[in-house]
Short mmCIF file of C-alpha atoms in Angstrom, two decimals:
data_model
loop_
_atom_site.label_atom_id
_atom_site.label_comp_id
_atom_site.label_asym_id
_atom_site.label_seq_id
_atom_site.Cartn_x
_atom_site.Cartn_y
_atom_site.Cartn_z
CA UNK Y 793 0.00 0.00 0.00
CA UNK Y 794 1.50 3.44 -0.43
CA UNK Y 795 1.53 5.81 1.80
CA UNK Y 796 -1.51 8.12 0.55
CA UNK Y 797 -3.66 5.40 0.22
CA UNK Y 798 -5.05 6.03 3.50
CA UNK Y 799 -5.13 9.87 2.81
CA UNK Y 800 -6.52 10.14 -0.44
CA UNK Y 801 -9.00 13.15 0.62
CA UNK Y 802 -5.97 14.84 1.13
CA UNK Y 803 -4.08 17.11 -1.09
CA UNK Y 804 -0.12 16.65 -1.17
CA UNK Y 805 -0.06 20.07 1.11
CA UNK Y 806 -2.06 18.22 3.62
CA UNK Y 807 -5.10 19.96 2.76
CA UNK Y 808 -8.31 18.23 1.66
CA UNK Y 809 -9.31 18.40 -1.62
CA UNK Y 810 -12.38 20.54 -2.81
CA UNK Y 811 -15.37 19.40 -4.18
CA UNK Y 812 -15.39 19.78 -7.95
CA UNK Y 813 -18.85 21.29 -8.70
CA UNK Y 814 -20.02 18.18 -11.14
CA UNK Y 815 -23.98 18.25 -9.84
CA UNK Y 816 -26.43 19.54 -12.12
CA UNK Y 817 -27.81 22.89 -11.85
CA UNK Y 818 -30.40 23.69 -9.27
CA UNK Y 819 -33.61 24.81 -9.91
CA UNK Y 820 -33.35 28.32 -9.01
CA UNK Y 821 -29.43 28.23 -10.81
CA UNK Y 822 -31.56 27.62 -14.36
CA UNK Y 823 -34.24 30.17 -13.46
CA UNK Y 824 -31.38 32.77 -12.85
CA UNK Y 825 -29.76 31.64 -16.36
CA UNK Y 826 -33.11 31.54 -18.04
CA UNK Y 827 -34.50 35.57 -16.49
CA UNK Y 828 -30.91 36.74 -17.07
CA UNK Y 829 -30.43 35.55 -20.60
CA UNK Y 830 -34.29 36.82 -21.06
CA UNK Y 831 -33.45 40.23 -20.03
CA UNK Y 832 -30.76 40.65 -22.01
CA UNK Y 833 -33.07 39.06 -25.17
CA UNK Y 834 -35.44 41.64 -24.71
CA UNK Y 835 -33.01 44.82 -24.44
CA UNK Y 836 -34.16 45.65 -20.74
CA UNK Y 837 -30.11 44.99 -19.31
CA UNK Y 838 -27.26 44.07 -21.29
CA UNK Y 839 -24.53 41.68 -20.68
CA UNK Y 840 -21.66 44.87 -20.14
CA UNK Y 841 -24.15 46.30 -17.60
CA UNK Y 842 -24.64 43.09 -15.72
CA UNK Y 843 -20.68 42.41 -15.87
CA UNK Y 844 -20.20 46.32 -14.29
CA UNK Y 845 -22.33 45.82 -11.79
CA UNK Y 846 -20.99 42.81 -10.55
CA UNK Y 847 -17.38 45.11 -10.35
CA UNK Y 848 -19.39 47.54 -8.70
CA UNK Y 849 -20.67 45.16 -6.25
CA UNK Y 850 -17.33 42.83 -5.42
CA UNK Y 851 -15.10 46.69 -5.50
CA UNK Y 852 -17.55 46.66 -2.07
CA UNK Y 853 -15.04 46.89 1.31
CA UNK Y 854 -15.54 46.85 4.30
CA UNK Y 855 -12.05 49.77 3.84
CA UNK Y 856 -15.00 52.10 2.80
CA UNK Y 857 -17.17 51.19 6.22
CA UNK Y 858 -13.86 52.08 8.08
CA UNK Y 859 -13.34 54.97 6.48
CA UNK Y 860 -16.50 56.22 7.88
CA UNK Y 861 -15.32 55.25 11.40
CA UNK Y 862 -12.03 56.52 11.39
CA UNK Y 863 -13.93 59.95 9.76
CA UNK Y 864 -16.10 59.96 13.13
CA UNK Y 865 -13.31 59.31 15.77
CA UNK Y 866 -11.49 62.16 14.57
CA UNK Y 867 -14.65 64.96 14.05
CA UNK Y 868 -16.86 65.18 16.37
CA UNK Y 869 -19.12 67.01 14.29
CA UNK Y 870 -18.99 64.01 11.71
CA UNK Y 871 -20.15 61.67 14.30
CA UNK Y 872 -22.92 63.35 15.51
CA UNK Y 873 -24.41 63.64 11.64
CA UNK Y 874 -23.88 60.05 11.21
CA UNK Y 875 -25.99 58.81 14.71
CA UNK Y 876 -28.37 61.17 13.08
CA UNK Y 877 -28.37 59.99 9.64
CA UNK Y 878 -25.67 57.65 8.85
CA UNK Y 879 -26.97 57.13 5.50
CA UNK Y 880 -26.11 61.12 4.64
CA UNK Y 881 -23.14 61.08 6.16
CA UNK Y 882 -21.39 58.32 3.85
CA UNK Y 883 -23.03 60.02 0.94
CA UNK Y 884 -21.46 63.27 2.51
CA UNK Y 885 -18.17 61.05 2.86
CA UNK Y 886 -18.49 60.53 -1.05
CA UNK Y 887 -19.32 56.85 -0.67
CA UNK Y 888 -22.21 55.79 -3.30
CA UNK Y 889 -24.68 53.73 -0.91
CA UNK Y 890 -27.59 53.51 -3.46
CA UNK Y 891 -30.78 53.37 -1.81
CA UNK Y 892 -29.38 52.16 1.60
CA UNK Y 893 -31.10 52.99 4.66
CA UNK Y 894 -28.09 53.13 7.25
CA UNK Y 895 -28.33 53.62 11.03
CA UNK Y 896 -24.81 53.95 13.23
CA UNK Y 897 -24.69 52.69 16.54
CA UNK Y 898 -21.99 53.60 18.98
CA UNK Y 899 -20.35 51.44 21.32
CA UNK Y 900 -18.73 53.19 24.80
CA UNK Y 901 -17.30 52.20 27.81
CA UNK Y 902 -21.03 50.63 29.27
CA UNK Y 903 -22.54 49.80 25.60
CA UNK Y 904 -21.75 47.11 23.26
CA UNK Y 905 -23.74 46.65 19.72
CA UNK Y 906 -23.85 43.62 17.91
CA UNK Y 907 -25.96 43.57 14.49
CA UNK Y 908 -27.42 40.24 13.09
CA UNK Y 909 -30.51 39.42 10.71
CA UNK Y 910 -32.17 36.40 12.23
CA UNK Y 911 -34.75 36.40 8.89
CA UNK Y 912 -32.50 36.29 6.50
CA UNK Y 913 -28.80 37.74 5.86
CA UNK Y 914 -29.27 41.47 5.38
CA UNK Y 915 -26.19 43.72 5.48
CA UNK Y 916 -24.60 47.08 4.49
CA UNK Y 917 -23.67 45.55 1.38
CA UNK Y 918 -23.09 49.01 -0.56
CA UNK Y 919 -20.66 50.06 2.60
CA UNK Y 920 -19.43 47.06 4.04
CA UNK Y 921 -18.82 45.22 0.72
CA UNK Y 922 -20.32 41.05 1.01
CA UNK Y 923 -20.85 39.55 4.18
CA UNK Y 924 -19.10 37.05 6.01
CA UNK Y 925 -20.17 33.52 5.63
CA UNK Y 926 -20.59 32.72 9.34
CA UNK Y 927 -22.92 36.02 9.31
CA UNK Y 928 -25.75 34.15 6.88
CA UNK Y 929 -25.12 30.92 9.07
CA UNK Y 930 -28.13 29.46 11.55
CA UNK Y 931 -25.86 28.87 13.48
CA UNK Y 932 -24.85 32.79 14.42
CA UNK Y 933 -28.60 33.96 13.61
CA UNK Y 934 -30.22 31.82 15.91
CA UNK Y 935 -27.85 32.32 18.85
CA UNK Y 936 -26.53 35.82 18.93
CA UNK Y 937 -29.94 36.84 19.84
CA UNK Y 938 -30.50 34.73 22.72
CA UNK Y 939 -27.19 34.20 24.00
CA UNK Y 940 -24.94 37.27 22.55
CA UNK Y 941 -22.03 37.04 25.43
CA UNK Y 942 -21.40 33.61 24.57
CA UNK Y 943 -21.54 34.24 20.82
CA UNK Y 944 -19.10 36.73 21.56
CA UNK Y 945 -17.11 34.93 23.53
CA UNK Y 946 -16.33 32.26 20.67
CA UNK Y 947 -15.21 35.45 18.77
CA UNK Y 948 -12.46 36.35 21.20
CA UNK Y 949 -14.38 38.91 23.04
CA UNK Y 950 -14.98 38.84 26.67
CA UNK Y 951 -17.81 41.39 27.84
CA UNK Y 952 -17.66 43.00 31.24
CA UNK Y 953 -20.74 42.24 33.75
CA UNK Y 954 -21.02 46.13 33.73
CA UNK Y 955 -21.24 46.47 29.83
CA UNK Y 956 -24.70 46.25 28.67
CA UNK Y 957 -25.04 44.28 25.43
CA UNK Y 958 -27.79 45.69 22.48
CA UNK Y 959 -28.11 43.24 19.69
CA UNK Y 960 -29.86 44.78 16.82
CA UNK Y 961 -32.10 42.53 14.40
CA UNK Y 962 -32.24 43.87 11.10
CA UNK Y 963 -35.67 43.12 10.36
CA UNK Y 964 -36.66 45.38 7.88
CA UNK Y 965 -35.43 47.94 5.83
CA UNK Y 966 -32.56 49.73 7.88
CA UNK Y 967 -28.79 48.10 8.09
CA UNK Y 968 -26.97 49.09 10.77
CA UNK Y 969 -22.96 50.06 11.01
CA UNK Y 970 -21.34 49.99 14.94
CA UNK Y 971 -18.93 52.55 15.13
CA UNK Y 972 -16.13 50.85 17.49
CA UNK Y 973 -14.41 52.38 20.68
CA UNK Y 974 -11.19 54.34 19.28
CA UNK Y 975 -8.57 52.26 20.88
CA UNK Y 976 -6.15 54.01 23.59
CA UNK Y 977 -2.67 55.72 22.45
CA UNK Y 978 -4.65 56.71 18.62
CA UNK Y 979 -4.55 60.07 19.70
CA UNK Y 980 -1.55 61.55 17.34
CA UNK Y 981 -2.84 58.64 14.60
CA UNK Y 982 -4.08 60.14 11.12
CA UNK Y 983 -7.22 59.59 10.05
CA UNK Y 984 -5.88 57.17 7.61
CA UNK Y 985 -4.27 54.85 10.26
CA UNK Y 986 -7.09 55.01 12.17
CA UNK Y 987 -9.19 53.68 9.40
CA UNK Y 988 -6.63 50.57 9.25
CA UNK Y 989 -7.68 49.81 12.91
CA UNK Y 990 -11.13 49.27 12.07
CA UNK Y 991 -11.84 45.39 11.07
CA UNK Y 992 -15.16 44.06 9.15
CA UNK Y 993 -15.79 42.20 12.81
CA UNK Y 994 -15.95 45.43 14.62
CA UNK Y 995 -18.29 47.19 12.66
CA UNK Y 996 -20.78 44.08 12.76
CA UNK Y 997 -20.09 44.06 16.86
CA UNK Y 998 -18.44 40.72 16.95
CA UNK Y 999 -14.52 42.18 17.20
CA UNK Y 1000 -13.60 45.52 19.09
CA UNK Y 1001 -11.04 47.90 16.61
CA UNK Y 1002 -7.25 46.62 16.70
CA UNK Y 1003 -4.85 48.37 18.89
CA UNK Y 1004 -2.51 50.07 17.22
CA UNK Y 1005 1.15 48.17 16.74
CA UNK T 837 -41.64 58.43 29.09
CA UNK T 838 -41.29 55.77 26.83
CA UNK T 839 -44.36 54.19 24.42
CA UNK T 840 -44.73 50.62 25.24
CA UNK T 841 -45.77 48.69 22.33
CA UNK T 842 -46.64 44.80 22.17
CA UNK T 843 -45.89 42.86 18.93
CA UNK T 844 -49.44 41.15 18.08
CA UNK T 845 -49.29 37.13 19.28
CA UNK T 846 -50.36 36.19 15.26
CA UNK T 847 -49.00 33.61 12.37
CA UNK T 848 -50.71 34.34 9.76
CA UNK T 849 -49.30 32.15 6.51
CA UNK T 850 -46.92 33.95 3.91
CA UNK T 851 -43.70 36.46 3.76
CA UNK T 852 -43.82 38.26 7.06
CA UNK T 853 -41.27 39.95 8.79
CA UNK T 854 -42.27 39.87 12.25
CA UNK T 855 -39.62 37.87 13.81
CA UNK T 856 -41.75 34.92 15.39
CA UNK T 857 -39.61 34.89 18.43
CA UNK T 858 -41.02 38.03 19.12
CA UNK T 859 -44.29 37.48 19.18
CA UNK T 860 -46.10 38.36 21.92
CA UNK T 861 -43.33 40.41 23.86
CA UNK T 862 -43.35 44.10 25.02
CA UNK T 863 -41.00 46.51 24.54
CA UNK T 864 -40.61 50.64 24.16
CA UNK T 865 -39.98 52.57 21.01
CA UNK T 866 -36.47 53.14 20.14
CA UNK T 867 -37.46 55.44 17.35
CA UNK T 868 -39.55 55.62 14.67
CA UNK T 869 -38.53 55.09 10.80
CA UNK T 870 -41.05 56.95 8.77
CA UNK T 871 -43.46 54.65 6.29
CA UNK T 872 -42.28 51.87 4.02
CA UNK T 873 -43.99 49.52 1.46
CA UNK T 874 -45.43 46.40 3.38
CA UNK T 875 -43.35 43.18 2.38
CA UNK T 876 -46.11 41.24 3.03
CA UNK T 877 -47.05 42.31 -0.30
CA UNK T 878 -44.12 43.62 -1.85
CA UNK T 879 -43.00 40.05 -1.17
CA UNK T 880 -45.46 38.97 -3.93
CA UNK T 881 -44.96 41.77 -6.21
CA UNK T 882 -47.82 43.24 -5.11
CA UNK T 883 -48.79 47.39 -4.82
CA UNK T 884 -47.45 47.56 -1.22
CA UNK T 885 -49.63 50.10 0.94
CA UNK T 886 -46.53 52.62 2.97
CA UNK T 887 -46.64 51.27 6.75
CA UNK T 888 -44.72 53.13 10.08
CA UNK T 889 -41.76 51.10 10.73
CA UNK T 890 -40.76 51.17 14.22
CA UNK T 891 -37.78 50.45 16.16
CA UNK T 892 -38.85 48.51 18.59
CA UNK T 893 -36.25 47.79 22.02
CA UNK T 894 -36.69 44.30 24.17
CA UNK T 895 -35.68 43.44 27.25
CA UNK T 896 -33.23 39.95 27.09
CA UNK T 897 -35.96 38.92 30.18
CA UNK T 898 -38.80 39.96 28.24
CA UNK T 899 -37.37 38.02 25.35
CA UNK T 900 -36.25 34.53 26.76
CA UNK T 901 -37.32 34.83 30.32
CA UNK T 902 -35.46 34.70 33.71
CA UNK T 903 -32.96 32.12 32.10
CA UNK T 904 -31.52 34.58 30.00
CA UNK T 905 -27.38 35.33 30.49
CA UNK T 906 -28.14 39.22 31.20
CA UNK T 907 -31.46 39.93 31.66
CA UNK T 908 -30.95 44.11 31.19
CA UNK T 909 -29.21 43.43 27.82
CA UNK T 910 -31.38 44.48 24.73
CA UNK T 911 -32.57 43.39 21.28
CA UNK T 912 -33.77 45.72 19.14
CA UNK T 913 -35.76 45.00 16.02
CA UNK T 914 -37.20 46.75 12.91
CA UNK T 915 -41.72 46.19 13.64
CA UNK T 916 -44.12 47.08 11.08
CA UNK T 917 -47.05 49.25 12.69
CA UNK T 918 -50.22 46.84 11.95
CA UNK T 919 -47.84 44.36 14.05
CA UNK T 920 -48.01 46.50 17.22
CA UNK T 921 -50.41 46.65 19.41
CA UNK T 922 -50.51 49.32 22.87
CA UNK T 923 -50.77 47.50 26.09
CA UNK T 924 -53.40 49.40 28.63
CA UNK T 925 -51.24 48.00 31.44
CA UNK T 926 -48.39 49.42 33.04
CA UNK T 927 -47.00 46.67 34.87
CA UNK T 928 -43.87 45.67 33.51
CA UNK T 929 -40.57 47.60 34.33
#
């Protein structure tokens, strides 16, 4: 017997092999092929606009998210437009959000936010770029509403007794961005650095921003 | 003072977006969101009629009970108005 007989599932790195995608198409994959190809038939998209909006969609970072952060830890002013409107202030920040309904939520010393969508998977897609897998997973949607410290917890992040936690279901239309505590010893950081502090994790709730090296 | 609201105990069939484990519970209005097209009939491409949308904050014990990990933590959700209904009572904290 050689050797990788008994590890045949494994690549010669070590790491298992992926599933090559040799199953027919779903249902709904052949309804997406057939409306798509339909559309473009009957001159209502075409295939360069469908192609550019895809770009526009993956070109989506979670960078533009923390730019908004970093904007509001260093003006004061900036923050207080974006609790008020947080969809105005990204505009105002240059950052095309399309019809997105944005609300910012602050953490401080005593509050921590955490954002999920138990019904489905909805996120600040035009801000935050595409979500996490673990975000559209039961798994986090059906926990992080009932037991959010624990959840947390298995994310690295240990709450204080003292720190209330406000887990925000995005039922409807709104998204929701947390804006992070600023880390201590940022204070002569530029706005850019600050921005590189900010992970995807910390403006969904489940990470705190990275202190600076 | 803050407007205590009750999601309505209902499960009616179809695209809702009343979160079923809410059913039932009070909370207090967070804010409210202004009107937006029902997705109980958006949902089936249907003209939606412009409904409040309400931001609605529970309690962690209202939610799950006395078993909860921290019962003065909060959930917050997104309720459509025909959802809510005003409890006459003001018994709970």
């Amino acid at each position: 017997m050689m050797p990788h007989d008994h590890h045949d599932h494994l690549s010669p790195s070590g790491h298992p092999y992926r599933k090559d995608n040799d199953e027919p198409l779903t249902y709904w994959q052949c309804m997406e092929i057939a409306m798509r190809e339909l559309l473009i038939e009957k001159g209502v998209t075409t295939a360069t606009e469908i192609a550019s909006q895809i770009d526009t969609m993956d070109a989506r970072s979670p960078a533009n998210g923390a730019a908004v952060v970093a904007r509001a830890w260093v003006d004061p002013a900036f923050k207080a437009r974006l609790l008020e409107n947080a969809s105005r202030a990204s505009r105002e920040m240059g950052f095309d959000i399309g019809t997105l309904r944005l609300i910012a939520l602050e953490n401080t010393e005593d509050i921590h936010n955490v954002v999920v969508c138990t019904l489905c998977s909805c996120y600040p897609r035009n801000l935050l770029g595409l979500p996490p897998d673990w975000y559209k997973t039961r798994a986090y949607r059906s926990r992080v509403v009932k037991e959010p410290r624990k959840v947390l917890a298995e994310f690295g992040l240990e709450l204080p007794a003292e720190t209330t936690v406000r887990v925000h279901d995005s039922t409807a239309d709104m998204r929701y961005i947390v804006i992070p505590v600023r880390p201590d010893g940022t204070e002569n950081m530029t706005e850019e650095e600050l921005a590189e502090l900010v992970s995807r994790d910390s403006m969904i709730g489940t990470g705190i921003a990275k202190l600076p090296s | 003072m803050a407007e205590r609201v009750r999601v309505k105990h209902m499960m009616p069939p179809g695209h809702v977006r009343a979160p079923a484990y809410l059913r039932g519970k009070t909370g207090f209005v967070e804010r409210k969101l202004g009107a937006f097209g029902n997705p109980e009939q958006l949902a089936y491409g249907l003209p939606a009629e412009k409904i409040p949308l309400v931001r609605v904050r529970f309690s962690m014990a209202e939610v799950w009970g006395s078993d909860t990990e921290y019962p003065n933590d909060t959930l917050d959700a997104e309720i459509f108005a025909h959802w809510l209904e005003y409890p006459e009572t003001h018994d709970a904290p």
